[in-house]
Tab-separated table of C-alpha atoms in Angstrom:
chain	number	residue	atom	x	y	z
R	22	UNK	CA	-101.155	39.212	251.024
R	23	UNK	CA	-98.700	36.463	251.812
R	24	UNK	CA	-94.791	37.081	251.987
R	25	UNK	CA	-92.585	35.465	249.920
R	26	UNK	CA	-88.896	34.414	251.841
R	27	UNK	CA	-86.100	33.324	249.757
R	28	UNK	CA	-83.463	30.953	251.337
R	29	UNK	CA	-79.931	31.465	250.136
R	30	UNK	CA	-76.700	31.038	250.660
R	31	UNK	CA	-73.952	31.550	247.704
R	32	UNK	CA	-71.824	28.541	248.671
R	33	UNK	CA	-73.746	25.256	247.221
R	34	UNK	CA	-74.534	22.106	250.060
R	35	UNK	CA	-74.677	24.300	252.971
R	36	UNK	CA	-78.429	22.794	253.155
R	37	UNK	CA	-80.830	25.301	251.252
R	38	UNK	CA	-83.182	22.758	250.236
R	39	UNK	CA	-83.180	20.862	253.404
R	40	UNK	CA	-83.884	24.650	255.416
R	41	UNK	CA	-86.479	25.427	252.383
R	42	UNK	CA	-88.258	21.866	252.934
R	43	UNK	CA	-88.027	21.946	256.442
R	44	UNK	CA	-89.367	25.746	256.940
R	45	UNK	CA	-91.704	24.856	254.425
R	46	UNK	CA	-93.443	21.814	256.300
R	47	UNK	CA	-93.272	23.666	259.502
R	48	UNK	CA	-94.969	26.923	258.269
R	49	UNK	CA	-97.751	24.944	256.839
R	50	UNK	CA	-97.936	22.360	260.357
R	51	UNK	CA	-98.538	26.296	261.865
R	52	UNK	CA	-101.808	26.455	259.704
R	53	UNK	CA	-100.506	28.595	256.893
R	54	UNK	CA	-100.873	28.292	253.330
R	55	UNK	CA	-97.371	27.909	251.771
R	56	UNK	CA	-96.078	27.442	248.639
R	57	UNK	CA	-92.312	26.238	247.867
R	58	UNK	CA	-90.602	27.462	244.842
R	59	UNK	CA	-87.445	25.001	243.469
R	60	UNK	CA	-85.954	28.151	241.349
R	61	UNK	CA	-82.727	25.711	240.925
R	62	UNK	CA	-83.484	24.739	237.076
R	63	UNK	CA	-81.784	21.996	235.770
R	64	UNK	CA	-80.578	20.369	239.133
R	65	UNK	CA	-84.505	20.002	241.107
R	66	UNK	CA	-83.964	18.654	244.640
R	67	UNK	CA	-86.331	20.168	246.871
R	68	UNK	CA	-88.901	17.825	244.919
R	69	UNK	CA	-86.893	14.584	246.339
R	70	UNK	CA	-85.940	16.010	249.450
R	71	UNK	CA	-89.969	16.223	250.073
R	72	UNK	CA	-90.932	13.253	248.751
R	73	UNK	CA	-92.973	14.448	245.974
R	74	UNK	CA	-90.548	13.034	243.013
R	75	UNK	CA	-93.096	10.661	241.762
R	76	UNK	CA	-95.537	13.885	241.113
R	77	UNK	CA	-94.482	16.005	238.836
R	78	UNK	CA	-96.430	17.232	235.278
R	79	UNK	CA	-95.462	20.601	234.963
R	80	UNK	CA	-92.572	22.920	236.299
R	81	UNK	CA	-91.331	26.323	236.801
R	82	UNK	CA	-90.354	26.697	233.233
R	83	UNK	CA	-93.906	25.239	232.131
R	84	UNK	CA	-95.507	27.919	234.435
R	85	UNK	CA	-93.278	31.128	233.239
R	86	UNK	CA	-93.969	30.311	229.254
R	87	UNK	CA	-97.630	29.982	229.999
R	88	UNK	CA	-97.952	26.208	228.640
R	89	UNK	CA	-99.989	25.480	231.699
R	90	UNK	CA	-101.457	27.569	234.478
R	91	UNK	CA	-100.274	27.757	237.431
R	92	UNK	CA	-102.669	25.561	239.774
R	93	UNK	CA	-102.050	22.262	237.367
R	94	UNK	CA	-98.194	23.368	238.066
R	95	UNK	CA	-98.269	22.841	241.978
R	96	UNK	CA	-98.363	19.518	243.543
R	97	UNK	CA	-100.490	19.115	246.744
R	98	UNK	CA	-98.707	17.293	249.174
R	99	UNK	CA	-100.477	14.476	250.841
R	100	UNK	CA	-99.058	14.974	254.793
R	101	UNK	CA	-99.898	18.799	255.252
R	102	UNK	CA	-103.500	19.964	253.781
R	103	UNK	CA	-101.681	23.298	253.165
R	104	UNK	CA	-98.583	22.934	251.554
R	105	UNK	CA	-97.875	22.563	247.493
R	106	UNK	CA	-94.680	22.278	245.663
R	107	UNK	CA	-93.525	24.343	242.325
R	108	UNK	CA	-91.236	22.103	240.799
R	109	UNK	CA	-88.223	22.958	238.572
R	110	UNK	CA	-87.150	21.970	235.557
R	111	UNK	CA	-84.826	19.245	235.702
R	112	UNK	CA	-83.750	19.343	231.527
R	113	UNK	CA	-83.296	23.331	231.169
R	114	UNK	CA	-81.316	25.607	232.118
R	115	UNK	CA	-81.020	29.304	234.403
R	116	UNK	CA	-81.415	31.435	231.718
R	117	UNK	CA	-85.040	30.014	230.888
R	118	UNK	CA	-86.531	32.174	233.278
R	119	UNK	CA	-86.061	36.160	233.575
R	120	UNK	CA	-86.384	37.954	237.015
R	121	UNK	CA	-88.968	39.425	235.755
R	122	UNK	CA	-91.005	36.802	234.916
R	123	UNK	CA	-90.617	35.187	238.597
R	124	UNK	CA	-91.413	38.641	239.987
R	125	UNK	CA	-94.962	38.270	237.777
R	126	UNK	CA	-95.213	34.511	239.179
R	127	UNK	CA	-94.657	35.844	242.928
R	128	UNK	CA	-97.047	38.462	242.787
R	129	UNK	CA	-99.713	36.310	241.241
R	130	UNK	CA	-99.077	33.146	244.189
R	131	UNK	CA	-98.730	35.812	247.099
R	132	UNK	CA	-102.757	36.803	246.321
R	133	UNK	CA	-103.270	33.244	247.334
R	134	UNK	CA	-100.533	31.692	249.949
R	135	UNK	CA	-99.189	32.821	253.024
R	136	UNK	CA	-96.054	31.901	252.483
R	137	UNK	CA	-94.203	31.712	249.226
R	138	UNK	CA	-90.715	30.029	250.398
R	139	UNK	CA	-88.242	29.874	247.124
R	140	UNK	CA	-85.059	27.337	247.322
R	141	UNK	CA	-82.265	29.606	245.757
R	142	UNK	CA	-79.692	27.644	244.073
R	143	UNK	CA	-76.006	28.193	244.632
R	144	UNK	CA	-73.854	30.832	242.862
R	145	UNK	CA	-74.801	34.492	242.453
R	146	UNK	CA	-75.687	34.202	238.708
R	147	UNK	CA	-79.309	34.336	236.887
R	148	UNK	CA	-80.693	31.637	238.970
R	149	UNK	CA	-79.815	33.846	241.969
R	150	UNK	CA	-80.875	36.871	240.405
R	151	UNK	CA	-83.953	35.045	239.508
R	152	UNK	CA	-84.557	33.747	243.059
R	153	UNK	CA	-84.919	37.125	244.628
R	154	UNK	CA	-86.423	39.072	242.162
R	155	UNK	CA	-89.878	38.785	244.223
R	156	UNK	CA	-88.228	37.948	247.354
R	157	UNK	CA	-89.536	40.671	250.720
R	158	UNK	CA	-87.418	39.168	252.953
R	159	UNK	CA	-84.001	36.662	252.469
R	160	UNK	CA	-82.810	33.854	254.872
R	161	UNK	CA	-78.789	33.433	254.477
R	162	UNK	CA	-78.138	30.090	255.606
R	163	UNK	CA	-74.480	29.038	256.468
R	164	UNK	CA	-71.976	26.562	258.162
R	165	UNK	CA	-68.968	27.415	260.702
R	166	UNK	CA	-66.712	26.903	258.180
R	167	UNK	CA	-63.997	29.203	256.389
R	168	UNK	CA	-65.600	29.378	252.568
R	169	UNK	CA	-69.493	29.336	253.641
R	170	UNK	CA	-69.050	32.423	256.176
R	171	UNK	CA	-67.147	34.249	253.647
R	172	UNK	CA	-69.296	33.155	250.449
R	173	UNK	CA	-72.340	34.238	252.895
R	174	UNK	CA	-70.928	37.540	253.958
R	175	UNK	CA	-70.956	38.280	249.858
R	176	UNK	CA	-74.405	37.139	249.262
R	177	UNK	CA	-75.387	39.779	252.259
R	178	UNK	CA	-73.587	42.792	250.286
R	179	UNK	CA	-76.239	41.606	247.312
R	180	UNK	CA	-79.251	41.144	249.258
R	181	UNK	CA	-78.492	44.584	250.402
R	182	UNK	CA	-77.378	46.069	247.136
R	183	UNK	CA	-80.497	44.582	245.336
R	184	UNK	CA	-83.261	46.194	248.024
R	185	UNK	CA	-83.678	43.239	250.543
R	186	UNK	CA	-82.746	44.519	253.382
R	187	UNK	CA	-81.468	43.214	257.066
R	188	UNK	CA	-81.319	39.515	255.828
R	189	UNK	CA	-81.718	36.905	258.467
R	190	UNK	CA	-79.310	33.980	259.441
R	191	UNK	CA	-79.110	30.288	260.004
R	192	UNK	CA	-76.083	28.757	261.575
R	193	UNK	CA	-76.497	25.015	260.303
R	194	UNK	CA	-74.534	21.563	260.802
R	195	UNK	CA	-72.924	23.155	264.425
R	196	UNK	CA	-71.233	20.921	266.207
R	197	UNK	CA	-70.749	21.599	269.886
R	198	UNK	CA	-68.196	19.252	270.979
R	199	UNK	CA	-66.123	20.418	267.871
R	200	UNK	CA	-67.124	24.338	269.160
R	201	UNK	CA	-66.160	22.789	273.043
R	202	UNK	CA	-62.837	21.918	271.890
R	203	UNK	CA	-61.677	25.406	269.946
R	204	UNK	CA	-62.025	23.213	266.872
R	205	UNK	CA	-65.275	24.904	265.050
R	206	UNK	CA	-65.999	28.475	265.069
R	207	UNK	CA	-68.548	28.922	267.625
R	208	UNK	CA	-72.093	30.958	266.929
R	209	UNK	CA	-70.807	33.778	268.454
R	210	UNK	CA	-67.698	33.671	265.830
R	211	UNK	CA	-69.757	33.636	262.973
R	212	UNK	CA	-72.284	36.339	264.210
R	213	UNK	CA	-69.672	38.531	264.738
R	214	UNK	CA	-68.054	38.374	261.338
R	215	UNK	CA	-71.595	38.547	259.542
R	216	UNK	CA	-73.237	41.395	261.368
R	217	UNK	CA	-76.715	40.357	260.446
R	218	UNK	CA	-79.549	38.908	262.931
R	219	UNK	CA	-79.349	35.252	263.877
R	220	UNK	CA	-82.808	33.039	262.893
R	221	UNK	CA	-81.720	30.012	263.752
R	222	UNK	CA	-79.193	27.433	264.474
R	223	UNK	CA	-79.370	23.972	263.829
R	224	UNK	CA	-77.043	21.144	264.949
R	225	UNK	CA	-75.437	18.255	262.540
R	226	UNK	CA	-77.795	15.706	263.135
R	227	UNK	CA	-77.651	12.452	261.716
R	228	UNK	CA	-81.101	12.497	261.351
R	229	UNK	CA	-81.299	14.772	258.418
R	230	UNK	CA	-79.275	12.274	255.859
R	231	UNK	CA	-82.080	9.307	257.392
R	232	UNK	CA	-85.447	11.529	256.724
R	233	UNK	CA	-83.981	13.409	253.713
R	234	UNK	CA	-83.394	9.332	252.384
R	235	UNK	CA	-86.980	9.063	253.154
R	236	UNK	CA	-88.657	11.954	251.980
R	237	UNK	CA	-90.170	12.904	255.186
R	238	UNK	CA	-88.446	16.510	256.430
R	239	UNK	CA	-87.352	16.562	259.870
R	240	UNK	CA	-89.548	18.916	260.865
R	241	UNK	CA	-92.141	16.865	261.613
R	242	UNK	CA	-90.325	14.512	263.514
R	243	UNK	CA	-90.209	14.677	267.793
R	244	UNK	CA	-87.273	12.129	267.603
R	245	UNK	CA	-84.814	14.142	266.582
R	246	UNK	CA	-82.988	17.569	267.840
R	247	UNK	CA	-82.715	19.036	264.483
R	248	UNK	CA	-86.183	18.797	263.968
R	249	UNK	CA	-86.751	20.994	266.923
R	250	UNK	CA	-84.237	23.315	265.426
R	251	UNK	CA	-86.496	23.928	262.751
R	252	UNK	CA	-89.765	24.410	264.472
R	253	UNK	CA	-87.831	26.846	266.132
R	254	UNK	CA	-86.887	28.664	263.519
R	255	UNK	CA	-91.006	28.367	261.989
R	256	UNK	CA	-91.827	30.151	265.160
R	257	UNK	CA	-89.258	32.978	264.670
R	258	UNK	CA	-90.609	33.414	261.050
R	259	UNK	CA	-93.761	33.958	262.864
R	260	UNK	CA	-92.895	36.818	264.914
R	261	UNK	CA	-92.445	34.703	268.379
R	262	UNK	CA	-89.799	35.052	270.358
R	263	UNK	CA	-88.300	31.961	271.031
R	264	UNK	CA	-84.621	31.270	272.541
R	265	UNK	CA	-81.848	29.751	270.612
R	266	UNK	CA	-81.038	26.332	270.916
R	267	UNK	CA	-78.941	25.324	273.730
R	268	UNK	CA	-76.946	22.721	272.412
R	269	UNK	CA	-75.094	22.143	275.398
R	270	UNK	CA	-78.387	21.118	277.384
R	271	UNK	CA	-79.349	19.373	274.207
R	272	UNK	CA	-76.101	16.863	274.448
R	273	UNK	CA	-76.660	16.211	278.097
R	274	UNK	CA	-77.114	12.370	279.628
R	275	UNK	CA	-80.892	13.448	280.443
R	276	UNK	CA	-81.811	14.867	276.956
R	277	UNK	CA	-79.950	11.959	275.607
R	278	UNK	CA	-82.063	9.235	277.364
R	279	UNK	CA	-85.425	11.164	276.167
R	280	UNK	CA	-84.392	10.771	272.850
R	281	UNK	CA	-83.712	7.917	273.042
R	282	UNK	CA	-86.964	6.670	275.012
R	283	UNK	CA	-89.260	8.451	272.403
R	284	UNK	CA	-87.007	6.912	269.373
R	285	UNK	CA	-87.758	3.374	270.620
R	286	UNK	CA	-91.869	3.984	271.123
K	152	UNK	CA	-38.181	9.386	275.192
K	153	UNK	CA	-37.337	13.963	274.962
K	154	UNK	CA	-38.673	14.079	271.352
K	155	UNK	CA	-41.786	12.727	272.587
K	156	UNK	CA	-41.362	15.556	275.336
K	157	UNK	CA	-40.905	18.122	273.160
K	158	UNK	CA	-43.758	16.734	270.670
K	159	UNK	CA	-46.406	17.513	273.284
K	160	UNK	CA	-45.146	20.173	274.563
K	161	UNK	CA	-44.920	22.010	270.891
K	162	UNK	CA	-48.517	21.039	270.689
K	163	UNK	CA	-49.365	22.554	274.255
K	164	UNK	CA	-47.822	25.589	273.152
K	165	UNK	CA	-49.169	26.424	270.050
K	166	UNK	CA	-52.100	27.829	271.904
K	167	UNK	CA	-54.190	28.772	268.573
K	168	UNK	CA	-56.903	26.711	268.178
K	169	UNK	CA	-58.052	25.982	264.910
K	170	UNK	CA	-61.599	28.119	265.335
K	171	UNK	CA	-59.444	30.981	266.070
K	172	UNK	CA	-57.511	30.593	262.872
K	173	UNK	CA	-60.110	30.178	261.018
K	174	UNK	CA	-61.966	33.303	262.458
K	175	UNK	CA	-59.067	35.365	262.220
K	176	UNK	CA	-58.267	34.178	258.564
K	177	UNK	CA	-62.228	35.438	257.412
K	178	UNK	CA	-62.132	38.982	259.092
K	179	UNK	CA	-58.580	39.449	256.819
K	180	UNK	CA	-60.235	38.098	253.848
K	181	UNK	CA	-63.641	39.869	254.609
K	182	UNK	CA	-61.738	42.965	254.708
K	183	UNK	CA	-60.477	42.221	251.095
K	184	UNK	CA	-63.904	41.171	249.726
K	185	UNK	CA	-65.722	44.090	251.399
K	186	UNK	CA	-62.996	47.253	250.795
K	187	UNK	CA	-65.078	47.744	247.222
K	188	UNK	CA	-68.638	47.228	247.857
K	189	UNK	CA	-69.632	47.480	251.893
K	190	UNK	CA	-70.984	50.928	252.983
K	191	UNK	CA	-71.222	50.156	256.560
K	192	UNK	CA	-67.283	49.253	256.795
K	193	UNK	CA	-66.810	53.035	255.381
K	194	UNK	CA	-69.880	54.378	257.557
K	195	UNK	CA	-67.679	52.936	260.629
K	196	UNK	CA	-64.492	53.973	259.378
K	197	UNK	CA	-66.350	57.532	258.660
K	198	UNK	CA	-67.593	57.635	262.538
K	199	UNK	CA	-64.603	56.865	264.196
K	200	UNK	CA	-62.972	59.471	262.278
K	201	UNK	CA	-65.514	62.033	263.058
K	202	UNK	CA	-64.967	61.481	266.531
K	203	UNK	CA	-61.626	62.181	266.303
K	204	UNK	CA	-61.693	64.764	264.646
K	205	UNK	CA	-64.464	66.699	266.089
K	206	UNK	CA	-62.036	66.649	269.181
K	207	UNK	CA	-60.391	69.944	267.235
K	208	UNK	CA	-62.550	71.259	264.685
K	209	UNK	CA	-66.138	71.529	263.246
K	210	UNK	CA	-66.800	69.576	260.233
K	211	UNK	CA	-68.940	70.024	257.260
K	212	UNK	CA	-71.057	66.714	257.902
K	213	UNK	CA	-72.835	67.358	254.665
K	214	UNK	CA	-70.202	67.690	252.068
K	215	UNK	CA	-67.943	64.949	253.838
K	216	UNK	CA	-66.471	62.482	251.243
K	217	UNK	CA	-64.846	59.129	252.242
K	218	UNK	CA	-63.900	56.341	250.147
K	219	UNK	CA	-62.004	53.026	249.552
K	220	UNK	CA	-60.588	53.332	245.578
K	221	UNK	CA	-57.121	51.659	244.889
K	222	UNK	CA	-53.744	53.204	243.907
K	223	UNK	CA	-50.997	52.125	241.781
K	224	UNK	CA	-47.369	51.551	243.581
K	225	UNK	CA	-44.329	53.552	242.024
K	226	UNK	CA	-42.227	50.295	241.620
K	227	UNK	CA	-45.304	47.779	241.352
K	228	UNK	CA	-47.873	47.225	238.694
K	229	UNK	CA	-50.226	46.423	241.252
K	230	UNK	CA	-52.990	47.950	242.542
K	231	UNK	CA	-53.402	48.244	246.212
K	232	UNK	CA	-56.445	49.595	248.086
K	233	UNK	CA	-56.136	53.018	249.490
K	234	UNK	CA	-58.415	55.470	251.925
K	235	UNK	CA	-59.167	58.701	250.457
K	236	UNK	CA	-60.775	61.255	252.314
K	237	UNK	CA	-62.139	64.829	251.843
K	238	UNK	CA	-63.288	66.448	255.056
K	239	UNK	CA	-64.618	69.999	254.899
K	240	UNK	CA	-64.044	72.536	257.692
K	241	UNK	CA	-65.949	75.245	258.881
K	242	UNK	CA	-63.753	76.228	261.930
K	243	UNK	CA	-61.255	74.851	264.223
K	244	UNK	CA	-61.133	74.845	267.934
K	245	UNK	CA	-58.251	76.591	269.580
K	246	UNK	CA	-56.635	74.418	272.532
K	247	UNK	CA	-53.401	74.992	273.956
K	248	UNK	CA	-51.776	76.528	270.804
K	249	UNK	CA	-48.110	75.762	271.693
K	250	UNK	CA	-48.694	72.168	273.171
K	251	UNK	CA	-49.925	71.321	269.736
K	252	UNK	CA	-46.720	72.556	267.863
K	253	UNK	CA	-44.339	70.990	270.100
K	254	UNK	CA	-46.451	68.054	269.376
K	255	UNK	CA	-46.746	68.498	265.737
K	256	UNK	CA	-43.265	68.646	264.847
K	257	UNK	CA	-42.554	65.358	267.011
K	258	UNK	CA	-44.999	63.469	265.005
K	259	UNK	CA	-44.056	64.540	261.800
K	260	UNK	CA	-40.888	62.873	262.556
K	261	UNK	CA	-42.305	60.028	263.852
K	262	UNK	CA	-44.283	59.862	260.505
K	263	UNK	CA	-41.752	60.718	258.027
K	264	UNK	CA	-39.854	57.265	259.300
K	265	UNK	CA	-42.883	55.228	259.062
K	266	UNK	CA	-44.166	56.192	255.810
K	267	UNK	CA	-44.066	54.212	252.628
K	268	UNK	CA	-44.251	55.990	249.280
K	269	UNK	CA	-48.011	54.892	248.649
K	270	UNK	CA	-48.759	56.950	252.034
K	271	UNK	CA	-46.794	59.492	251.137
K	272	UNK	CA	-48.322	60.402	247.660
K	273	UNK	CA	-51.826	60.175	249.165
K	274	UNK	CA	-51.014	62.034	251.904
K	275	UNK	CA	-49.526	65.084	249.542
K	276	UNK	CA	-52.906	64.894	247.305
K	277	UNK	CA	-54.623	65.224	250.767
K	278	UNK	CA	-52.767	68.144	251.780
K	279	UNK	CA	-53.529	69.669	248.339
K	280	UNK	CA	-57.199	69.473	248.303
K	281	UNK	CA	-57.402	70.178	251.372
K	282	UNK	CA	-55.439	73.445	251.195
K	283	UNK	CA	-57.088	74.559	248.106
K	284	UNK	CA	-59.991	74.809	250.366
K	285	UNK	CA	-58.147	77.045	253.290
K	286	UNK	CA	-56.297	79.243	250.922
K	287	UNK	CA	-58.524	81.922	251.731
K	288	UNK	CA	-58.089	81.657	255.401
K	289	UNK	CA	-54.699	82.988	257.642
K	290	UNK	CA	-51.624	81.399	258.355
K	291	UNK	CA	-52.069	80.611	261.781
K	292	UNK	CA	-55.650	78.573	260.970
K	293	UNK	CA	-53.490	76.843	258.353
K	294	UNK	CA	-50.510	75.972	260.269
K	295	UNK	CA	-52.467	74.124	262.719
K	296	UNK	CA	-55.085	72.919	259.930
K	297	UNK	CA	-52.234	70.898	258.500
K	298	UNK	CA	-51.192	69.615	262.005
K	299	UNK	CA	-54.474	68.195	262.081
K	300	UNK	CA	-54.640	66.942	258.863
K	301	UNK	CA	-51.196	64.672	259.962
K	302	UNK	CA	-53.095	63.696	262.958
K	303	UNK	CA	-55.683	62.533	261.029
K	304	UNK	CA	-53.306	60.204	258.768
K	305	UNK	CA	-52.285	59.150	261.869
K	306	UNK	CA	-55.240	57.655	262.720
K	307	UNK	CA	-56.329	56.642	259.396
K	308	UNK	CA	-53.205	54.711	258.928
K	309	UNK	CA	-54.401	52.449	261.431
K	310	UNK	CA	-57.199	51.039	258.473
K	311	UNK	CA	-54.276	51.474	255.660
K	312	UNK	CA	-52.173	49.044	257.677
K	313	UNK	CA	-55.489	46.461	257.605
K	314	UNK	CA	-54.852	46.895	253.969
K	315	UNK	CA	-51.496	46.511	253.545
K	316	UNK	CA	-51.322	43.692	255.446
K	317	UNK	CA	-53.925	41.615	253.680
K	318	UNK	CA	-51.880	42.374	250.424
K	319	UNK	CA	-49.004	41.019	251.606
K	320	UNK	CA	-50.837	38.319	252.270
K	321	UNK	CA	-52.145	38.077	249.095
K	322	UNK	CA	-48.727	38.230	247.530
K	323	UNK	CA	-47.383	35.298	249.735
């Protein structure tokens, strides 16, 4: 029986679709069989943030009303053997899908995948409701800022309230010489406002904007420190035990010059 | 040339730095967001007052009832959020009777200064339920049942003045 994870957030461009792509990709590099669900209807992303725009047939929407089945639904995608993509609709809207109806969908994709990641979309309306209808477990993704800790802390009280107990965090776009200089809340800030366990923390890397403008999630990519982020956070969804990110070792001269060396071969 | 001065040393000593604003501007506005929904801000809030409590007197764990509603102020339309609390007792520990009363009265004064109405009128609808409950029992239990009771609102007006501050806040 796989496990389906939903990856939320309440505010909107905290990076949900990057985390959802990125987790994706990794889980399936790890061997598993995972399925991503774009639940955002009528603003799809995580198809171009994969690469798989120039794919789709049928969507979500297509799915749910039974106009197709569900394997002529998924796109296979070319890179990993095991990963397939369950586009949204880009010309409906939230309300054309009923939590119970993605519950249904859920149940019927867990008897098959691993993994069942679903890319919640912003707000805590139908399309959120939808999201976690057949969620087991939630990953609350936020930024050290002001509005996304707070907006975060709220989607907690929901998760909570609607039976998905001891979310998980990620701390994204961090900044440690912003954190060095008492000018960004730190890690330890936001954990303790939020109370909840930390999954992962990724660093603003410039790297995201130049694979998410390719197509080609970081995740899979040595050169950058983000994308090491990620397979950290893979690992953690795995049961390892893996140690956070230093990002102080990670901005040193000698880290630095690696990067740099494997960038250029 | 001393303007300069002064402009870098106005900058030295403004020793907030902007992560500990922010930081301390969420936990006000968390405790705003949260006072209606979280039950692990009341499960703390329900602790620490059991610990101080249990200090003096056992308490009916079971039948404990603590909650964040909101009351209306006298000369105010608006609501504020208040901490109501019904605490059971099944008996009270007797420690150095006459200490206490000495004690008592000073911190009723102490009180009766610092009050505002809204603390007042919850703290008479405490007394009253609270009393309903003891009328059976003697004098001397209840004398000392409502010193506790004050220290109590003692404590719990540390929380109420969480709250009160994020409303003025709010106001401004």
């Amino acid at each position: 029986m796989g496990e389906v994870i939903v990856i939320t957030s309440g505010k909107g461009g905290v990076g949900k679709t990057t985390t959802s792509a990125n987790i994706g990709m990794g889980l399936s590099r790890e061997g598993k069989k995972v399925v991503m669900i774009d639940a955002d209807i009528g603003l799809r992303n995580l198809d171009v943030v994969m690469g798989l725009e120039n794919r789709i047939v049928y969507d979500l929407v297509d799915v749910v009303e039974e106009k197709c089945k569900i394997k002529q639904a998924l796109i296979k995608d070319k890179r990993c053997s095991n990963l397939y993509l369950l586009p949204s609709a880009q010309t409906k809207d939230k309300s054309a899908v009923e939590p119970e109806q993605m519950k249904k969908l859920c149940d019927e994709l867990r008897k098959e995948f691993d993994f069942i990641i679903i890319d919640c979309p912003a707000g805590i309306e139908q399309g959120f409701k939808n999201a976690i209808a057949g969620a087991d477990r939630a990953i609350v993704v936020t930024t050290p800022e002001v509005s996304a800790v707070r907006d975060a802390d709220r989607i907690i009280g929901l998760l909570e309230a609607n039976d998905l107990k001891s979310p998980t965090l990620i701390i994204n776009r961090v900044r440690n010489d912003m954190v060095k200089r008492g000018e960004m809340m730190s890690i330890e800030d936001v954990m303790e406002i939020l109370s909840v366990n930390l999954i992962g923390v990724v660093p603003d890397d410039e790297g995201i904007v130049v694979t998410t403008n390719q197509g080609e999630p970081i995740v899979a990519s040595q050169k950058y420190i983000a994308g090491q982020a990620y397979r950290n956070i893979v690992h953690r969804i795995l049961g390892e035990d893996v140690p956070i990110l230093d990002l102080e070792k990670c901005n040193s001269f000698f880290s630095k010059l690696k990067r740099l060396i494997t960038r250029c071969f | 040339m001393i303007d300069i001065m002064s402009f870098f040393r106005s900058k030295k000593s403004s020793k907030k730095t902007a992560s500990q604003i922010a930081k301390e501007r969420l936990k006000l506005v968390l405790i705003h967001d949260r006072s209606d929904c979280n039950a692990e801000l009341l499960e703390n809030i329900r602790k620490d007052i059991m610990d101080v409590l249990s200090k003096y007197m056992e308490i009916d764990m079971d039948a404990l009832d603590i909650q964040i509603s909101t009351t209306r102020l006298d000369d105010d339309d608006q609501e504020v959020p208040a901490l109501y609390a019904n605490i059971p007792i099944k008996t009270i520990k007797q420690i150095n009777k006459d200490d206490d009363k000495k004690e008592n009265k000073k911190e009723e004064k102490k009180e009766d200064k610092k009050e505002t109405k809204k603390d007042k009128e919850e703290k008479n609808k405490e007394d009253k339920k609270e009393e309903s409950k003891e009328d059976k029992k003697e004098d001397k239990v209840r004398k000392n049942f409502i010193f506790l009771c004050l220290n109590f609102f003692i404590f719990s007006m540390e929380y109420f003045f969480i709250f009160v501050r994020v409303n003025i806040i709010n106001k401004l």
